[in-house]
Coordinates of C-alpha atoms in Angstrom, one line a residue:
M1 CA -71.4 53.6 7.0
P2 CA -69.2 56.7 7.3
E3 CA -66.6 56.6 10.0
Y4 CA -64.7 59.3 11.8
D5 CA -61.1 59.0 12.8
D6 CA -60.2 59.6 16.4
Q7 CA -59.6 63.3 16.9
R8 CA -58.4 63.2 20.5
E9 CA -55.8 65.8 21.5
P10 CA -52.6 64.7 23.4
P11 CA -53.1 64.5 27.1
D12 CA -51.6 67.9 28.0
A13 CA -52.9 69.8 25.0
P14 CA -55.6 72.4 25.5
T15 CA -59.0 71.5 24.1
P16 CA -59.9 73.7 21.1
P17 CA -63.1 75.6 21.6
A18 CA -66.2 74.9 19.6
G19 CA -66.1 76.7 16.3
A20 CA -62.3 76.5 15.9
S21 CA -60.8 76.2 12.5
D22 CA -60.9 72.4 12.7
D23 CA -64.4 71.1 12.0
V24 CA -64.3 68.5 14.8
S25 CA -63.6 69.6 18.4
V26 CA -64.3 68.5 22.0
D27 CA -65.4 71.2 24.5
R28 CA -64.4 71.3 28.1
S29 CA -67.5 69.3 29.1
G30 CA -66.4 66.4 26.9
R31 CA -69.0 67.1 24.2
L32 CA -68.0 66.3 20.6
T33 CA -68.9 69.0 18.2
L34 CA -69.0 68.5 14.4
S35 CA -69.5 71.2 11.8
P36 CA -72.7 71.2 9.7
D37 CA -70.6 70.5 6.6
R38 CA -69.1 67.3 8.1
L39 CA -72.5 66.2 9.4
A40 CA -73.9 66.6 5.9
R41 CA -71.0 64.7 4.3
A42 CA -71.7 61.8 6.7
G43 CA -75.4 61.8 5.9
L44 CA -76.3 62.9 9.4
S45 CA -78.8 65.5 10.3
P46 CA -79.9 67.3 13.6
G47 CA -82.2 65.1 15.6
Q48 CA -81.2 61.9 14.0
D49 CA -80.3 58.8 16.0
V50 CA -76.7 57.9 15.9
V51 CA -74.5 55.0 17.0
V52 CA -71.2 55.8 18.7
E53 CA -68.6 53.1 19.1
A54 CA -65.5 53.9 21.1
D55 CA -62.4 51.7 21.6
A56 CA -58.7 52.0 21.9
E57 CA -58.4 52.9 18.2
G58 CA -60.8 55.9 18.4
I59 CA -64.4 56.8 18.0
R60 CA -66.7 55.9 15.1
I61 CA -70.0 57.6 14.6
R62 CA -72.7 56.6 12.1
A63 CA -76.4 57.2 11.7
D64 CA -78.7 54.5 13.2
A65 CA -80.4 54.4 9.8
L66 CA -81.8 51.2 8.3
R67 CA -79.5 50.2 5.4
K68 CA -80.7 46.8 4.2
V69 CA -83.9 44.7 4.5
Y70 CA -83.9 41.0 3.7
V71 CA -87.3 40.4 2.1
E72 CA -88.6 36.8 2.3
S73 CA -91.1 37.3 -0.5
T74 CA -91.9 33.6 -0.3
S75 CA -91.0 30.8 2.0
R76 CA -91.7 28.2 -0.7
C77 CA -88.9 26.7 -2.8
N78 CA -88.6 24.4 -5.8
L79 CA -85.8 22.4 -4.1
D80 CA -85.7 20.3 -1.0
C81 CA -82.0 20.5 0.1
P82 CA -81.1 18.4 3.1
M83 CA -79.4 21.3 4.8
C84 CA -82.5 23.6 4.5
V85 CA -84.1 25.2 7.6
R86 CA -87.4 23.6 6.6
H87 CA -86.1 20.3 8.1
G88 CA -86.0 22.1 11.4
W89 CA -89.3 23.9 11.6
Q90 CA -93.0 23.3 11.4
E91 CA -94.3 26.4 9.8
S92 CA -96.8 26.9 7.0
L93 CA -95.5 28.2 3.7
G94 CA -96.7 31.1 1.8
D95 CA -96.1 34.1 -0.6
M96 CA -96.1 37.7 0.5
P97 CA -99.2 39.5 -1.0
V98 CA -98.4 42.4 -3.3
G99 CA -100.4 44.7 -1.0
R100 CA -98.3 43.7 2.0
F101 CA -95.1 44.4 0.0
E102 CA -96.5 47.8 -1.0
R103 CA -96.9 48.6 2.7
L104 CA -93.4 47.4 3.4
V105 CA -92.0 49.7 0.7
A106 CA -94.2 52.6 1.7
G107 CA -92.8 52.3 5.2
L108 CA -89.1 52.5 4.3
P109 CA -87.2 55.4 5.7
A110 CA -86.5 58.4 3.5
S111 CA -83.4 58.0 1.4
G112 CA -80.3 59.4 3.2
A113 CA -76.8 59.3 1.9
A114 CA -77.5 56.0 0.2
P115 CA -80.8 54.2 -0.7
V116 CA -82.0 51.3 1.3
T117 CA -81.2 47.9 -0.1
L118 CA -84.0 45.3 -0.5
A119 CA -82.4 41.8 -0.7
F120 CA -84.9 39.2 -2.0
G121 CA -83.9 35.9 -0.5
G122 CA -84.7 34.8 3.0
F123 CA -85.5 31.1 3.2
G124 CA -87.5 30.7 0.0
E125 CA -86.7 30.9 -3.7
P126 CA -87.8 34.5 -4.8
L127 CA -88.4 33.5 -8.4
V128 CA -91.2 31.1 -7.2
H129 CA -93.3 34.1 -6.2
P130 CA -95.9 34.5 -8.9
E131 CA -95.5 38.3 -8.9
W132 CA -91.7 38.6 -8.5
R133 CA -91.4 41.0 -11.4
R134 CA -94.0 43.3 -9.9
L135 CA -92.2 43.3 -6.5
L136 CA -88.9 44.3 -8.3
A137 CA -90.7 47.1 -10.1
L138 CA -92.2 48.4 -6.9
S139 CA -88.8 48.3 -5.3
R140 CA -87.2 50.3 -8.0
E141 CA -90.1 52.8 -8.2
A142 CA -89.5 53.5 -4.5
G143 CA -85.8 54.2 -5.2
A144 CA -84.5 51.2 -3.4
R145 CA -81.3 49.3 -4.4
V146 CA -82.2 45.6 -5.1
E147 CA -80.4 42.3 -4.6
V148 CA -81.6 38.8 -5.5
T149 CA -80.4 35.5 -4.2
T150 CA -81.6 32.5 -6.2
N151 CA -80.9 28.8 -6.8
G152 CA -81.0 29.6 -10.6
L153 CA -83.3 26.8 -11.6
L154 CA -86.0 29.2 -12.8
L155 CA -83.5 31.7 -14.2
G156 CA -84.0 31.3 -17.9
P157 CA -83.1 33.9 -20.6
E158 CA -86.3 35.9 -20.1
A159 CA -85.9 36.0 -16.3
A160 CA -82.3 37.0 -16.6
A161 CA -83.3 39.8 -18.9
A162 CA -86.0 40.9 -16.5
L163 CA -83.5 41.2 -13.6
V164 CA -81.4 43.5 -15.8
D165 CA -84.4 45.5 -17.0
H166 CA -85.5 46.1 -13.4
G167 CA -82.1 47.5 -12.5
V168 CA -81.2 44.8 -10.0
S169 CA -77.8 45.7 -8.5
Q170 CA -76.6 42.2 -7.4
V171 CA -77.5 38.6 -8.1
T172 CA -76.2 35.7 -6.1
V173 CA -76.6 32.2 -7.5
S174 CA -76.4 29.4 -4.9
V175 CA -74.1 26.7 -6.3
D176 CA -73.4 24.3 -3.4
G177 CA -70.7 22.1 -5.0
G178 CA -68.0 22.4 -7.5
D179 CA -68.8 19.2 -9.4
A180 CA -71.9 17.3 -10.4
D181 CA -71.6 14.7 -7.6
A182 CA -71.3 17.2 -4.7
Y183 CA -74.0 19.4 -6.1
A184 CA -76.4 16.5 -6.5
R185 CA -75.9 15.4 -2.9
M186 CA -76.3 18.9 -1.5
R187 CA -79.1 20.1 -3.8
G188 CA -80.7 17.0 -5.2
A189 CA -80.4 18.4 -8.7
A190 CA -77.9 18.7 -11.5
P191 CA -75.5 21.6 -11.4
D192 CA -76.0 22.5 -15.0
S193 CA -79.1 24.7 -14.2
A194 CA -77.3 26.9 -11.7
R195 CA -74.2 27.3 -13.8
A196 CA -76.3 28.0 -16.9
A197 CA -78.1 30.7 -14.9
V198 CA -74.8 32.4 -14.2
L199 CA -73.9 32.4 -17.9
R200 CA -77.3 33.8 -18.8
L201 CA -76.9 36.6 -16.2
I202 CA -73.4 37.4 -17.7
D203 CA -74.9 37.5 -21.2
A204 CA -77.9 39.6 -20.1
R205 CA -75.7 42.1 -18.2
R206 CA -74.1 43.1 -21.5
H207 CA -77.3 45.1 -22.1
A208 CA -77.6 46.6 -18.7
R209 CA -77.9 50.3 -18.3
Q210 CA -76.3 50.2 -14.8
P211 CA -73.8 47.9 -13.2
M212 CA -75.0 44.5 -11.9
A213 CA -72.7 42.4 -9.7
I214 CA -72.9 38.6 -10.3
G215 CA -71.6 36.0 -7.9
V216 CA -72.0 32.6 -6.5
A217 CA -72.5 31.3 -2.9
A218 CA -71.7 27.9 -1.6
V219 CA -71.9 26.1 1.8
A220 CA -68.8 24.3 2.8
T221 CA -69.5 20.8 4.1
R222 CA -67.6 17.5 4.3
T223 CA -69.4 16.4 1.2
S224 CA -68.7 19.6 -0.8
A225 CA -65.4 20.9 0.5
G226 CA -63.2 18.8 -1.9
S227 CA -65.1 20.1 -4.9
L228 CA -65.1 23.8 -4.0
P229 CA -61.7 24.5 -5.6
A230 CA -63.2 23.7 -8.9
L231 CA -66.0 26.2 -8.2
I232 CA -63.4 28.8 -7.4
D233 CA -61.5 28.1 -10.6
W234 CA -64.7 28.4 -12.6
G235 CA -65.5 31.8 -10.9
F236 CA -62.1 33.1 -11.7
Q237 CA -62.4 32.0 -15.3
L238 CA -65.7 33.9 -15.7
K239 CA -64.4 36.9 -13.7
L240 CA -67.4 36.8 -11.4
D241 CA -67.7 39.7 -9.0
F242 CA -67.6 37.6 -5.9
I243 CA -67.5 34.0 -4.5
S244 CA -69.0 33.5 -1.0
I245 CA -68.2 30.3 0.9
G246 CA -69.8 30.0 4.3
G247 CA -70.4 27.3 6.9
L248 CA -73.4 25.1 7.5
V249 CA -76.2 25.7 9.9
P250 CA -77.1 22.1 10.9
H251 CA -80.8 21.7 11.6
T252 CA -80.6 18.0 12.3
E253 CA -78.1 15.7 14.0
E254 CA -77.4 14.0 10.6
M255 CA -76.5 17.4 9.0
A256 CA -74.3 18.3 12.0
R257 CA -71.9 15.5 10.9
E258 CA -71.4 17.5 7.7
A259 CA -70.2 20.7 9.6
L260 CA -66.6 21.8 9.3
W261 CA -66.5 24.4 12.1
E262 CA -66.4 22.5 15.4
R263 CA -62.9 23.7 16.3
A264 CA -63.4 27.0 14.5
G265 CA -66.4 27.8 16.8
W266 CA -64.3 26.9 19.9
A267 CA -61.4 29.0 18.8
S268 CA -63.6 32.0 18.0
V269 CA -64.4 32.7 21.7
F270 CA -60.8 33.5 22.5
H271 CA -59.3 37.0 21.9
P272 CA -56.4 36.8 19.5
P273 CA -53.8 38.1 22.0
A274 CA -54.4 35.0 24.0
W275 CA -52.7 32.9 21.3
R276 CA -49.0 32.4 21.4
P277 CA -47.0 33.0 19.4
Q278 CA -48.6 35.9 17.6
V279 CA -47.8 35.8 13.9
Q280 CA -47.6 38.8 11.6
V281 CA -47.3 38.1 7.9
G282 CA -46.6 40.6 5.1
R283 CA -48.1 40.0 1.7
F284 CA -46.3 37.7 -0.6
D285 CA -46.9 36.3 -4.1
A286 CA -48.9 33.1 -4.2
E287 CA -46.8 30.8 -6.3
R288 CA -45.2 27.4 -6.1
V289 CA -42.2 28.5 -4.1
T290 CA -44.4 30.0 -1.4
R291 CA -46.9 27.1 -1.2
R292 CA -45.2 25.4 1.8
L293 CA -45.1 28.7 3.7
A294 CA -48.8 29.2 3.1
E295 CA -49.6 25.6 4.2
A296 CA -47.5 26.0 7.4
L297 CA -49.4 29.2 8.3
V298 CA -52.7 27.4 7.8
E299 CA -51.8 24.1 9.5
R300 CA -50.6 25.6 12.7
G301 CA -54.0 26.9 13.6
L302 CA -57.2 25.1 14.7
A303 CA -59.2 27.0 12.2
Y304 CA -58.8 29.2 9.1
P305 CA -57.9 32.0 9.4
S306 CA -55.5 30.8 12.1
P307 CA -56.1 32.3 15.6
H308 CA -52.4 33.2 15.6
A309 CA -52.9 35.7 12.8
D310 CA -56.6 36.4 12.9
D311 CA -57.6 40.1 13.4
A312 CA -60.9 39.0 15.1
R313 CA -63.0 40.8 12.5
W314 CA -65.7 38.2 12.9
R315 CA -65.4 37.5 16.6
N316 CA -68.6 38.2 18.5
R317 CA -69.8 40.6 15.8
C318 CA -73.4 40.6 14.5
R319 CA -73.3 42.0 11.0
F320 CA -77.1 42.7 11.2
A321 CA -76.8 44.9 14.3
H322 CA -73.5 46.6 13.2
D323 CA -74.5 47.2 9.6
A324 CA -78.1 48.3 10.3
M325 CA -80.0 45.4 8.7
C326 CA -83.2 43.5 9.4
A327 CA -85.4 40.8 7.8
V328 CA -89.1 40.7 6.9
S329 CA -91.0 37.4 6.6
W330 CA -93.6 36.6 3.9
D331 CA -96.4 37.1 6.5
G332 CA -95.1 40.6 7.5
R333 CA -93.1 39.9 10.7
V334 CA -90.0 42.1 11.2
A335 CA -87.0 40.3 12.8
P336 CA -83.5 41.6 13.7
C337 CA -81.9 39.0 11.5
L338 CA -82.5 36.0 9.3
S339 CA -81.8 33.5 12.1
L340 CA -84.6 35.1 14.2
L341 CA -87.1 35.2 11.4
H342 CA -88.7 31.7 12.1
D343 CA -88.9 29.2 14.9
H344 CA -86.5 26.4 14.0
A345 CA -84.1 23.8 15.3
E346 CA -80.3 23.9 15.2
F347 CA -78.0 21.1 16.2
V348 CA -75.0 22.8 17.9
N349 CA -72.6 21.5 20.5
A350 CA -74.0 18.0 20.3
Q351 CA -77.5 19.1 21.3
T352 CA -80.7 20.3 19.6
R353 CA -81.3 23.9 20.2
R354 CA -84.7 25.5 19.7
V355 CA -84.3 29.0 18.2
H356 CA -87.5 31.0 18.9
A357 CA -88.3 33.8 16.5
F358 CA -88.2 37.4 17.7
V359 CA -90.9 39.8 16.3
A360 CA -89.9 43.4 16.5
G361 CA -93.1 44.4 14.7
R362 CA -95.4 43.8 11.7
V363 CA -95.4 45.8 8.5
D364 CA -99.2 45.5 8.4
D365 CA -99.5 47.4 11.7
R366 CA -96.8 50.0 11.5
P367 CA -94.4 51.5 8.9
L368 CA -91.0 49.8 8.9
R369 CA -89.2 53.0 9.7
A370 CA -91.3 53.3 12.9
I371 CA -90.5 49.7 13.9
W372 CA -86.8 50.3 13.3
R373 CA -86.9 53.3 15.7
D374 CA -89.0 51.5 18.3
P375 CA -87.2 51.8 21.7
A376 CA -87.3 48.1 22.4
F377 CA -85.8 47.3 19.0
R378 CA -83.1 50.0 19.4
E379 CA -82.2 48.6 22.8
F380 CA -81.9 45.1 21.3
R381 CA -79.6 46.3 18.6
R382 CA -77.4 48.1 21.2
R383 CA -77.2 44.9 23.3
V384 CA -76.2 42.8 20.3
R385 CA -73.5 45.3 19.2
E386 CA -72.0 45.1 22.7
F387 CA -72.3 41.3 22.5
D388 CA -72.1 40.7 26.3
F389 CA -73.1 37.1 25.9
P390 CA -71.4 34.0 27.5
P391 CA -68.8 32.0 25.4
C392 CA -71.2 29.1 24.7
F393 CA -69.0 27.5 22.1
F394 CA -66.1 27.1 24.6
C395 CA -68.5 25.8 27.3
G396 CA -69.8 23.1 24.9
G397 CA -73.5 23.5 25.6
C398 CA -75.7 23.2 28.7
A399 CA -79.3 23.1 29.7
L400 CA -79.6 26.9 29.1
T401 CA -78.4 26.5 25.5
E402 CA -81.3 24.2 24.6
T403 CA -83.1 27.4 23.5
N404 CA -82.3 31.0 22.8
D405 CA -84.5 32.2 25.7
E406 CA -81.9 32.7 28.4
D407 CA -78.2 32.4 29.3
C408 CA -76.0 32.3 32.3
Y409 CA -75.4 36.1 32.2
G410 CA -79.0 36.8 32.8
N411 CA -79.7 38.3 29.4
A412 CA -83.2 38.7 28.2
A413 CA -84.5 36.7 25.2
P414 CA -83.3 36.3 22.5
V415 CA -79.7 35.5 23.5
C416 CA -77.0 35.2 20.9
G417 CA -74.0 33.5 22.6
E418 CA -74.3 30.5 20.3
C419 CA -75.0 32.4 17.1
L420 CA -73.0 30.9 14.1
W421 CA -73.3 34.1 12.2
A422 CA -71.7 36.3 14.9
Q423 CA -68.6 34.1 14.8
G424 CA -68.1 34.4 11.1
I425 CA -69.0 30.7 10.5
V426 CA -72.2 31.4 8.5
L427 CA -72.1 34.2 6.0
C428 CA -75.1 36.4 5.2
P429 CA -76.1 36.0 1.6

């Protein structure tokens, strides 16, 4: 989203009147005035809802406009991975009817400075949907930008060509493991299919009329961590656009033993200035002679990045709320994020936690743009952006953290103090 630099005057300087030569001014009542030209460049218009965030570094203003929708076109999948959320829920599976998807697309807000992104993924394999090509076509006809996250098993040459033909902007292939053994344990399948899918996408992209980013995503676990350097090497060899490595959401006690973020979660609740000594490091070449220095910087922290040098970019920050995103389930429920899309179990802080879904609305009942601007949904996003939740990771869990219904600060449900995404442990696809 566009951001504005702080335009505050020195303490003793007179405040310029509205309409002065500078196109940003503060009048004597403290009201910020921006010129029509600057508003237009930022994609803002009179009467539009905006988000204003102020801190010691200045003021940031952006439109409270929906930017990205995670579309769970299906909750079915052709794999049964041990870390999957299906091992922590009891919900029926299904595909989003084309008619429902048409209502979803018809309810998108009008395109502003940038088109809305429709990201097909959620908790199912989008290529399992019998009408996935039709859904992509409808998305592009509506002017949306399209992303697809897939396990690659169904991504043959024809499917890869179809993604290119439909103008998909980004494809993420899940490859949870850098070698055959790790992938088989995490996915229950041979890695050749996922890697072959990446190669087919690269080949198909040569005929694309517009750019298409191709990358891989992996979950770091005790089983897979040792193999991930090989995945990174492979990604560099192919010159992929991105490699995403996130943490595990354990839905069972057994999978919790695979998690690699116990100390990282604890360290995330402290503000970086609390760590001593603070370490500032300039950039240096990564080569043999600097390897010991890099290792020392990593090993002296409880987590990576080290709390001594971490800029807290991920600390208590909900990407969905800050970056104006939401999720829609196959049966039409709108949720603020992927974590709140379904009732499910998570095993965090040595206890099972029931995460109850939060329904902001249904696309069968109201346009998505109306749900986004609903006062209750807007208030929820504001509350999450402020993130005034207790430091549950540091506390280590209690009776209140057995669900996301309440916390010791008295917040209304759903509460997010134990959210793995907000601490940068789990990465959004």
